[in-house]
Short mmCIF file of C-alpha atoms and ligand atoms in Angstrom, two decimals:
data_model
loop_
_atom_site.label_atom_id
_atom_site.label_comp_id
_atom_site.label_asym_id
_atom_site.label_seq_id
_atom_site.Cartn_x
_atom_site.Cartn_y
_atom_site.Cartn_z
CA MET A 13 -0.34 -64.67 -81.62
CA GLY A 14 -3.96 -64.66 -82.60
CA ARG A 15 -6.86 -63.76 -80.43
CA LEU A 16 -7.57 -67.33 -79.45
CA LEU A 17 -4.06 -67.70 -78.14
CA ALA A 18 -4.38 -64.41 -76.36
CA VAL A 19 -7.46 -65.48 -74.44
CA SER A 20 -6.46 -69.07 -73.85
CA ALA A 21 -2.77 -69.81 -73.56
CA VAL A 22 -1.58 -66.39 -72.50
CA ALA A 23 -4.41 -65.95 -70.03
CA ALA A 24 -3.80 -69.41 -68.68
CA ALA A 25 -0.14 -68.63 -68.20
CA LEU A 26 -0.84 -65.43 -66.36
CA ALA A 27 -4.23 -65.85 -64.78
CA ALA A 28 -3.32 -66.63 -61.24
CA THR A 29 -0.21 -64.54 -61.08
CA VAL A 30 -1.16 -60.92 -61.70
CA SER A 31 -1.37 -58.76 -58.63
CA LEU A 32 -3.39 -55.71 -59.54
CA PRO A 33 -3.45 -54.02 -56.11
CA GLU A 34 0.35 -53.84 -56.06
CA ALA A 35 0.48 -52.34 -59.51
CA ARG A 36 0.46 -48.84 -58.10
CA ALA A 37 1.52 -45.96 -60.26
CA ASP A 38 5.00 -45.51 -58.79
CA ALA A 39 5.86 -49.16 -58.84
CA PHE A 40 4.67 -49.38 -62.43
CA SER A 41 6.67 -46.33 -63.52
CA ASN A 42 9.79 -47.67 -61.82
CA CYS A 43 9.34 -51.04 -63.45
CA VAL A 44 8.86 -49.51 -66.91
CA ALA A 45 11.88 -47.26 -66.42
CA GLY A 46 13.86 -50.35 -65.50
CA LYS A 47 13.33 -51.77 -69.00
CA TRP A 48 15.82 -49.27 -70.45
CA GLY A 49 18.64 -51.81 -70.46
CA ALA A 50 16.59 -54.28 -72.53
CA ALA A 51 15.59 -51.50 -74.92
CA LYS A 52 19.17 -50.28 -75.32
CA ARG A 53 20.34 -53.79 -76.13
CA ILE A 54 18.14 -53.92 -79.24
CA GLY A 55 19.12 -50.46 -80.39
CA VAL A 56 16.40 -48.20 -78.97
CA THR A 57 17.69 -44.68 -78.32
CA ARG A 58 17.33 -43.03 -74.93
CA ALA A 59 15.17 -40.28 -76.42
CA ASN A 60 12.81 -42.76 -78.07
CA PHE A 61 12.62 -44.91 -74.98
CA ASP A 62 11.71 -41.89 -72.87
CA ALA A 63 9.15 -40.71 -75.40
CA ALA A 64 7.50 -44.14 -75.50
CA THR A 65 7.43 -44.69 -71.75
CA ARG A 66 6.88 -41.23 -70.30
CA ASN A 67 3.55 -41.06 -68.47
CA LEU A 68 2.80 -44.67 -69.43
CA ARG A 69 0.04 -46.11 -67.25
CA PRO A 70 -1.05 -49.73 -66.93
CA ASP A 71 -3.77 -50.75 -69.36
CA PRO A 72 -6.74 -51.59 -67.12
CA THR A 73 -8.44 -53.79 -69.72
CA THR A 74 -5.32 -55.87 -70.20
CA LEU A 75 -5.18 -56.42 -66.46
CA LYS A 76 -8.88 -57.21 -66.28
CA LEU A 77 -8.73 -59.73 -69.13
CA VAL A 78 -5.64 -61.40 -67.72
CA ASN A 79 -7.43 -61.75 -64.40
CA ASN A 80 -10.78 -62.91 -65.70
CA GLN A 81 -9.98 -66.14 -67.36
CA SER A 82 -13.16 -67.87 -68.37
CA GLU A 83 -13.91 -71.01 -66.43
CA PHE A 84 -15.76 -72.59 -69.33
CA VAL A 85 -14.12 -73.70 -72.51
CA LYS A 86 -16.30 -73.47 -75.59
CA PRO A 87 -16.91 -76.78 -77.32
CA ILE A 88 -15.27 -76.82 -80.73
CA TRP A 89 -18.58 -76.74 -82.62
CA GLU A 90 -19.60 -73.50 -80.90
CA TYR A 91 -16.19 -72.03 -81.60
CA LEU A 92 -16.49 -72.99 -85.28
CA ASP A 93 -20.07 -71.66 -85.49
CA SER A 94 -18.73 -68.16 -84.87
CA ALA A 95 -15.25 -68.55 -86.38
CA VAL A 96 -16.65 -69.83 -89.68
CA SER A 97 -20.04 -68.11 -89.67
CA GLU A 98 -21.97 -67.62 -92.90
CA LYS A 99 -21.21 -63.91 -92.65
CA ARG A 100 -17.48 -64.53 -92.35
CA VAL A 101 -17.63 -66.87 -95.33
CA SER A 102 -19.54 -64.40 -97.52
CA THR A 103 -17.32 -61.49 -96.47
CA GLY A 104 -14.30 -63.68 -97.26
CA ARG A 105 -15.60 -64.34 -100.77
CA GLN A 106 -16.21 -60.62 -101.26
CA LYS A 107 -12.68 -59.79 -99.99
CA TYR A 108 -11.23 -62.40 -102.31
CA ARG A 109 -12.77 -60.57 -105.28
CA GLU A 110 -11.71 -57.20 -103.94
CA TYR A 111 -8.06 -58.17 -103.34
CA GLN A 112 -7.72 -60.92 -105.93
CA SER A 113 -4.72 -59.43 -107.71
CA VAL A 114 -2.61 -58.74 -104.60
CA LEU A 115 -3.60 -62.10 -103.09
CA GLN A 116 -2.48 -63.91 -106.23
CA SER A 117 0.84 -62.03 -106.29
CA VAL A 118 1.52 -62.66 -102.60
CA GLY A 119 0.50 -66.30 -102.92
CA ALA A 120 2.78 -66.85 -105.91
CA ARG A 121 5.74 -65.03 -104.35
CA TYR A 122 5.61 -66.90 -101.02
CA LYS A 123 4.11 -70.13 -102.29
CA VAL A 124 1.21 -69.97 -99.89
CA ASP A 125 -2.41 -70.50 -100.94
CA PRO A 126 -4.27 -67.16 -101.10
CA GLU A 127 -7.46 -68.46 -99.48
CA VAL A 128 -5.50 -69.46 -96.39
CA ILE A 129 -4.01 -65.97 -96.08
CA LEU A 130 -7.54 -64.63 -96.36
CA ALA A 131 -8.88 -67.10 -93.81
CA ILE A 132 -6.23 -66.14 -91.26
CA TRP A 133 -7.06 -62.48 -91.82
CA GLY A 134 -10.73 -63.34 -91.29
CA MET A 135 -10.05 -65.29 -88.13
CA GLU A 136 -7.60 -62.83 -86.61
CA THR A 137 -9.37 -59.51 -87.15
CA SER A 138 -12.54 -60.22 -89.14
CA TYR A 139 -10.72 -58.96 -92.25
CA GLY A 140 -9.28 -55.95 -90.52
CA SER A 141 -12.52 -54.74 -88.99
CA PHE A 142 -11.23 -55.22 -85.45
CA MET A 143 -7.52 -54.96 -84.75
CA GLY A 144 -7.89 -54.39 -81.03
CA GLU A 145 -8.37 -51.24 -79.01
CA HIS A 146 -5.04 -51.32 -77.27
CA ASN A 147 -1.56 -50.01 -77.88
CA ALA A 148 1.18 -52.60 -78.24
CA VAL A 149 3.74 -50.78 -76.08
CA ARG A 150 1.28 -50.09 -73.33
CA ALA A 151 -0.24 -53.57 -73.35
CA ALA A 152 3.18 -55.25 -73.32
CA ALA A 153 4.46 -52.90 -70.61
CA THR A 154 1.40 -53.71 -68.51
CA LEU A 155 2.06 -57.43 -68.82
CA ALA A 156 5.80 -56.97 -68.25
CA CYS A 157 5.28 -54.93 -65.10
CA ALA A 158 2.08 -56.22 -63.56
CA SER A 159 2.41 -59.94 -64.03
CA LYS A 160 4.74 -62.23 -62.16
CA ARG A 161 5.28 -64.71 -64.92
CA ARG A 162 6.87 -64.40 -68.32
CA GLN A 163 8.12 -60.93 -67.46
CA ASP A 164 11.13 -61.39 -69.73
CA PHE A 165 8.87 -62.38 -72.60
CA TRP A 166 6.67 -59.30 -72.19
CA THR A 167 9.70 -57.05 -71.70
CA GLN A 168 11.00 -58.27 -75.05
CA GLN A 169 7.62 -57.52 -76.63
CA MET A 170 7.55 -54.06 -75.09
CA VAL A 171 11.01 -52.99 -76.26
CA ALA A 172 10.54 -54.62 -79.68
CA ALA A 173 7.38 -52.55 -80.12
CA ILE A 174 9.30 -49.35 -79.31
CA LYS A 175 11.98 -50.34 -81.81
CA ILE A 176 9.39 -50.92 -84.55
CA ALA A 177 8.10 -47.38 -84.06
CA GLN A 178 11.64 -45.99 -83.87
CA ASP A 179 12.43 -47.58 -87.23
CA GLY A 180 9.52 -45.71 -88.77
CA HIS A 181 7.25 -48.60 -89.72
CA VAL A 182 4.28 -47.14 -87.86
CA PRO A 183 3.92 -44.25 -85.40
CA LEU A 184 3.82 -45.25 -81.77
CA ASP A 185 0.27 -44.00 -81.31
CA LYS A 186 -0.96 -45.98 -84.34
CA MET A 187 0.39 -49.26 -83.04
CA GLU A 188 -3.02 -50.84 -82.50
CA SER A 189 -3.02 -54.21 -80.78
CA SER A 190 -5.06 -56.66 -78.82
CA TRP A 191 -4.82 -56.54 -75.04
CA GLY A 192 -2.07 -59.15 -75.40
CA ALA A 193 0.00 -56.95 -77.80
CA ALA A 194 -0.98 -58.86 -80.97
CA MET A 195 -0.76 -56.18 -83.62
CA GLY A 196 -2.47 -55.07 -86.80
CA HIS A 197 -4.34 -57.04 -89.47
CA THR A 198 -2.28 -60.16 -88.88
CA GLN A 199 -2.09 -59.96 -85.06
CA PHE A 200 1.67 -60.38 -84.80
CA ILE A 201 3.26 -59.88 -81.42
CA PRO A 202 6.25 -57.53 -81.72
CA THR A 203 8.94 -60.24 -81.83
CA SER A 204 6.98 -62.13 -84.52
CA TRP A 205 6.73 -58.87 -86.42
CA GLN A 206 10.53 -58.59 -86.21
CA ALA A 207 11.01 -62.11 -87.52
CA TYR A 208 8.28 -62.35 -90.16
CA ALA A 209 6.66 -59.05 -91.15
CA ALA A 210 7.18 -58.18 -94.80
CA ASP A 211 7.01 -55.08 -96.98
CA PHE A 212 5.05 -55.98 -100.11
CA ASP A 213 3.98 -52.57 -101.39
CA GLY A 214 7.60 -51.48 -101.57
CA ASP A 215 7.50 -48.33 -99.43
CA GLY A 216 10.21 -49.63 -97.10
CA LYS A 217 7.80 -50.01 -94.20
CA ARG A 218 6.48 -53.31 -92.93
CA ASP A 219 3.12 -51.84 -92.06
CA ILE A 220 0.73 -54.57 -90.94
CA TRP A 221 -1.66 -51.94 -89.61
CA ARG A 222 -2.35 -49.83 -92.68
CA SER A 223 -1.12 -51.77 -95.72
CA ILE A 224 -3.17 -54.76 -96.85
CA PRO A 225 -0.38 -56.01 -99.17
CA ASP A 226 2.08 -55.90 -96.25
CA ALA A 227 -0.39 -57.70 -93.98
CA PHE A 228 -1.00 -60.45 -96.57
CA ALA A 229 2.71 -60.85 -97.29
CA SER A 230 3.54 -60.99 -93.58
CA THR A 231 1.04 -63.79 -92.99
CA ALA A 232 2.25 -65.64 -96.09
CA ASN A 233 5.87 -65.23 -95.03
CA TYR A 234 5.08 -66.59 -91.58
CA LEU A 235 3.43 -69.68 -93.06
CA ALA A 236 6.17 -70.13 -95.67
CA LYS A 237 8.93 -69.91 -93.07
CA HIS A 238 7.14 -72.58 -91.05
CA GLY A 239 7.12 -74.97 -93.98
CA TRP A 240 3.84 -74.44 -95.86
CA ASN A 241 3.28 -76.94 -98.67
CA TYR A 242 1.85 -74.93 -101.56
CA GLN A 243 -1.40 -76.19 -103.10
CA GLU A 244 -1.52 -79.24 -100.85
CA THR A 245 -4.41 -78.20 -98.56
CA TRP A 246 -4.53 -78.82 -94.79
CA GLY A 247 -6.54 -82.00 -94.50
CA TYR A 248 -9.71 -83.85 -95.43
CA GLU A 249 -12.94 -84.66 -93.68
CA VAL A 250 -13.23 -88.44 -93.82
CA VAL A 251 -15.61 -91.26 -93.01
CA VAL A 252 -14.34 -94.13 -90.93
CA PRO A 253 -15.90 -97.57 -91.39
CA ARG A 254 -18.06 -99.35 -88.83
CA ASN A 255 -16.05 -101.49 -86.42
CA PHE A 256 -13.06 -99.26 -86.99
CA ASP A 257 -10.29 -99.43 -84.40
CA HIS A 258 -10.69 -95.91 -82.98
CA ALA A 259 -7.37 -96.19 -81.18
CA LEU A 260 -5.84 -95.35 -84.55
CA ALA A 261 -7.30 -91.85 -84.29
CA ASP A 262 -4.56 -90.73 -81.96
CA GLY A 263 -3.95 -87.41 -83.70
CA ARG A 264 -0.28 -88.30 -84.02
CA LYS A 265 0.74 -91.35 -86.00
CA LYS A 266 1.18 -90.47 -89.65
CA ARG A 267 0.43 -92.86 -92.47
CA THR A 268 0.05 -92.23 -96.18
CA LEU A 269 -3.45 -91.53 -97.45
CA ALA A 270 -3.20 -94.76 -99.45
CA GLU A 271 -2.55 -96.68 -96.21
CA TRP A 272 -5.51 -95.02 -94.54
CA SER A 273 -7.63 -96.15 -97.49
CA ARG A 274 -6.64 -99.71 -96.69
CA TYR A 275 -8.13 -99.19 -93.21
CA GLY A 276 -11.37 -98.35 -95.01
CA ILE A 277 -11.16 -94.59 -94.62
CA ASN A 278 -12.53 -92.42 -97.41
CA ARG A 279 -13.20 -88.76 -98.12
CA VAL A 280 -16.74 -87.73 -97.22
CA GLY A 281 -17.65 -87.14 -100.86
CA GLY A 282 -15.94 -90.31 -102.00
CA GLN A 283 -13.41 -88.46 -104.19
CA ASN A 284 -9.93 -89.82 -104.69
CA TRP A 285 -6.92 -88.43 -102.84
CA PRO A 286 -5.12 -85.93 -105.09
CA ARG A 287 -1.77 -87.22 -103.75
CA PRO A 288 -2.16 -90.69 -102.18
CA SER A 289 1.40 -90.64 -100.84
CA ASP A 290 0.78 -87.61 -98.58
CA GLN A 291 1.32 -88.34 -94.89
CA ALA A 292 -1.61 -87.67 -92.57
CA TYR A 293 -2.81 -88.42 -89.06
CA LEU A 294 -6.34 -89.26 -88.06
CA TYR A 295 -8.02 -86.87 -85.67
CA TYR A 296 -11.46 -86.66 -84.04
CA PRO A 297 -11.84 -83.15 -82.59
CA ALA A 298 -14.98 -84.16 -80.67
CA GLY A 299 -14.49 -87.88 -80.18
CA ALA A 300 -15.80 -90.81 -82.17
CA ASN A 301 -19.32 -89.33 -82.27
CA GLY A 302 -18.24 -86.29 -84.26
CA PRO A 303 -16.56 -85.55 -87.59
CA ALA A 304 -13.27 -87.28 -88.44
CA PHE A 305 -10.36 -85.73 -90.31
CA LEU A 306 -7.10 -86.76 -91.87
CA MET A 307 -4.68 -83.93 -91.15
CA LEU A 308 -1.81 -83.09 -93.48
CA HIS A 309 1.40 -81.23 -92.75
CA ASN A 310 -0.20 -77.82 -93.40
CA PHE A 311 -2.58 -78.29 -90.47
CA ASP A 312 0.41 -78.21 -88.16
CA VAL A 313 1.82 -75.20 -90.00
CA ILE A 314 -1.41 -73.29 -89.28
CA LYS A 315 -0.99 -74.27 -85.63
CA ARG A 316 2.33 -72.42 -85.61
CA TYR A 317 0.23 -69.28 -86.06
CA ASN A 318 -1.89 -70.19 -83.07
CA ASN A 319 -1.34 -73.47 -81.32
CA ALA A 320 -4.94 -74.63 -81.02
CA ASP A 321 -6.64 -77.39 -83.01
CA ALA A 322 -9.91 -75.44 -83.06
CA TYR A 323 -8.16 -72.42 -84.55
CA ALA A 324 -6.35 -74.43 -87.21
CA LEU A 325 -9.52 -76.29 -88.17
CA GLY A 326 -11.33 -72.94 -88.34
CA VAL A 327 -8.69 -71.48 -90.66
CA GLY A 328 -8.64 -74.56 -92.91
CA HIS A 329 -12.41 -74.81 -93.09
CA LEU A 330 -12.90 -71.07 -93.66
CA ALA A 331 -10.33 -71.18 -96.48
CA ASP A 332 -12.20 -74.08 -98.11
CA ARG A 333 -15.55 -72.33 -97.71
CA ILE A 334 -14.21 -69.11 -99.22
CA VAL A 335 -13.24 -70.95 -102.41
CA GLY A 336 -16.59 -72.69 -102.66
CA GLY A 337 -16.40 -75.69 -100.36
CA GLY A 338 -19.40 -76.77 -98.31
CA ASP A 339 -19.97 -77.30 -94.61
CA PHE A 340 -18.70 -80.43 -92.87
CA SER A 341 -20.79 -83.50 -93.69
CA GLN A 342 -20.81 -85.14 -90.30
CA ASN A 343 -22.60 -83.67 -87.29
CA TRP A 344 -20.97 -82.49 -84.11
CA PRO A 345 -22.17 -84.13 -80.86
CA ARG A 346 -24.05 -80.98 -79.88
CA ASP A 347 -25.81 -82.58 -76.93
CA GLU A 348 -22.46 -83.15 -75.26
CA ARG A 349 -21.77 -80.64 -72.50
CA PRO A 350 -18.23 -79.29 -72.38
CA LEU A 351 -16.19 -79.87 -69.24
CA SER A 352 -15.20 -76.83 -67.23
CA ARG A 353 -11.56 -76.38 -66.28
CA VAL A 354 -12.29 -77.60 -62.77
CA GLN A 355 -13.97 -80.70 -64.17
CA VAL A 356 -11.01 -81.34 -66.45
CA GLN A 357 -8.74 -81.06 -63.41
CA GLU A 358 -10.89 -83.54 -61.54
CA MET A 359 -10.78 -85.91 -64.49
CA GLN A 360 -6.99 -85.54 -64.67
CA SER A 361 -6.66 -86.33 -60.94
CA LEU A 362 -8.90 -89.38 -61.24
CA LEU A 363 -7.02 -90.69 -64.27
CA THR A 364 -3.64 -90.10 -62.65
CA ARG A 365 -4.75 -91.86 -59.47
CA ARG A 366 -5.73 -94.88 -61.57
CA GLY A 367 -2.27 -94.99 -63.12
CA PHE A 368 -3.04 -93.11 -66.34
CA SER A 369 -0.76 -90.13 -66.02
CA THR A 370 -1.98 -86.90 -67.59
CA GLY A 371 1.37 -85.20 -67.06
CA GLY A 372 -0.08 -82.78 -64.52
CA VAL A 373 -3.43 -81.40 -63.43
CA ASP A 374 -3.74 -78.16 -65.37
CA GLY A 375 -7.38 -78.18 -66.46
CA GLN A 376 -6.40 -78.28 -70.14
CA VAL A 377 -6.95 -81.24 -72.42
CA GLY A 378 -3.59 -81.61 -74.18
CA PRO A 379 -1.92 -84.55 -75.92
CA MET A 380 -0.90 -86.30 -72.67
CA THR A 381 -4.39 -86.07 -71.24
CA ARG A 382 -5.88 -87.42 -74.47
CA GLU A 383 -3.36 -90.26 -74.38
CA ALA A 384 -4.27 -91.04 -70.75
CA ILE A 385 -7.98 -91.04 -71.61
CA ARG A 386 -7.33 -93.38 -74.51
CA ALA A 387 -5.36 -95.78 -72.31
CA TYR A 388 -8.10 -95.71 -69.68
CA GLN A 389 -10.80 -96.29 -72.31
CA LYS A 390 -8.92 -99.27 -73.70
CA SER A 391 -8.53 -100.77 -70.24
CA SER A 392 -12.23 -100.34 -69.53
CA GLY A 393 -13.37 -101.69 -72.88
CA THR A 394 -14.93 -98.46 -74.17
CA VAL A 395 -14.29 -96.68 -77.49
CA PRO A 396 -10.74 -95.32 -77.14
CA ASP A 397 -11.26 -91.97 -78.85
CA GLY A 398 -9.43 -89.89 -76.24
CA PHE A 399 -12.32 -87.45 -75.91
CA ALA A 400 -12.87 -85.70 -72.56
CA SER A 401 -16.64 -85.99 -72.14
CA THR A 402 -18.98 -85.60 -69.19
CA LYS A 403 -19.85 -89.26 -69.63
CA LEU A 404 -16.22 -90.18 -69.07
CA LEU A 405 -15.95 -87.96 -65.99
CA ASN A 406 -19.12 -89.47 -64.52
CA GLU A 407 -17.77 -92.95 -65.11
CA LEU A 408 -14.46 -92.10 -63.44
CA GLN A 409 -16.31 -90.61 -60.46
CA ARG A 410 -18.37 -93.77 -60.01
CA ARG A 411 -15.47 -96.20 -60.05
CA1 LIG B 29 5.03 -51.47 -96.93
#
């Protein structure tokens, strides 16, 4: 839904499958016209469908961005440098003062912490300063008619967008979106808008483009519906003891904070856990040489907004910084060079060939790849932190 998803997961899903040369005007018009049945099924009128699709042309930027997937993945510390920049923190504090009353009301109504709503707004659109230069109907139609994968998904987004305009929530030509049809302050795709957008200012419109209260309430509603635990934060930066069994940092197995304490794990500042019975998993975003975190349930709720660890950590950290928290205490391994997608694929092939299945060779480091790395590291007597590093790739190439 957010921009990170738009440039990573969506692009990855579509990258190799869009055929621009074939997307000629006639074929595109015919394809768009063929979406009438899907539109009718959700209650779009013929007149509104025609008005929304007449003279519709493919969005060239959407096509370009879908085709130009970046080969290099930013390391998480570089991502966080820009996602949680000093400017974004100070603007967030200023916005908190500016919108304090509506944030408090939204937070109390939905039982979602205001600073997290603010942080998502900051991450998604830099607090509404950039909602995308595209139109949701056009962007979705382009993806529905010029890509060969997920056409049904994009068709649903396209007709849902027309329906939103038909219902009077926002005029068609004001339906600003990202190139991937993520709309308004909160960057909801049209079907997420249908499921989660909320009217907080009481004008009957769920206007995530022009109403800040609606945008805040929509984000809060999304988090609430996905199980947000009010006033229980997202996780803690922690220090692990020397000689710690790093295999426990599998980013999966939950234990209570009290149990983690028995393994010698403490908060970086040494404070007590507010709720020692909370369940958390141990996670090293950049391997054993970087910061360590104990992640609570809310971390996974943030990932429902955008399924990327870097994004969720960015939201959690930005929220903490906005309400006065400091930077992380431990340093990132900044001398580590990130692996390109091709290098990740090579690493996946090498691991699979050695009997450590990565569940496919897709160039993305997901849970199965991390698990395979961990198993390989254990077998070779190195620190099993599951981190895909150049050092690991070099070692696999040598053996
Ligand atoms: Ca409204």
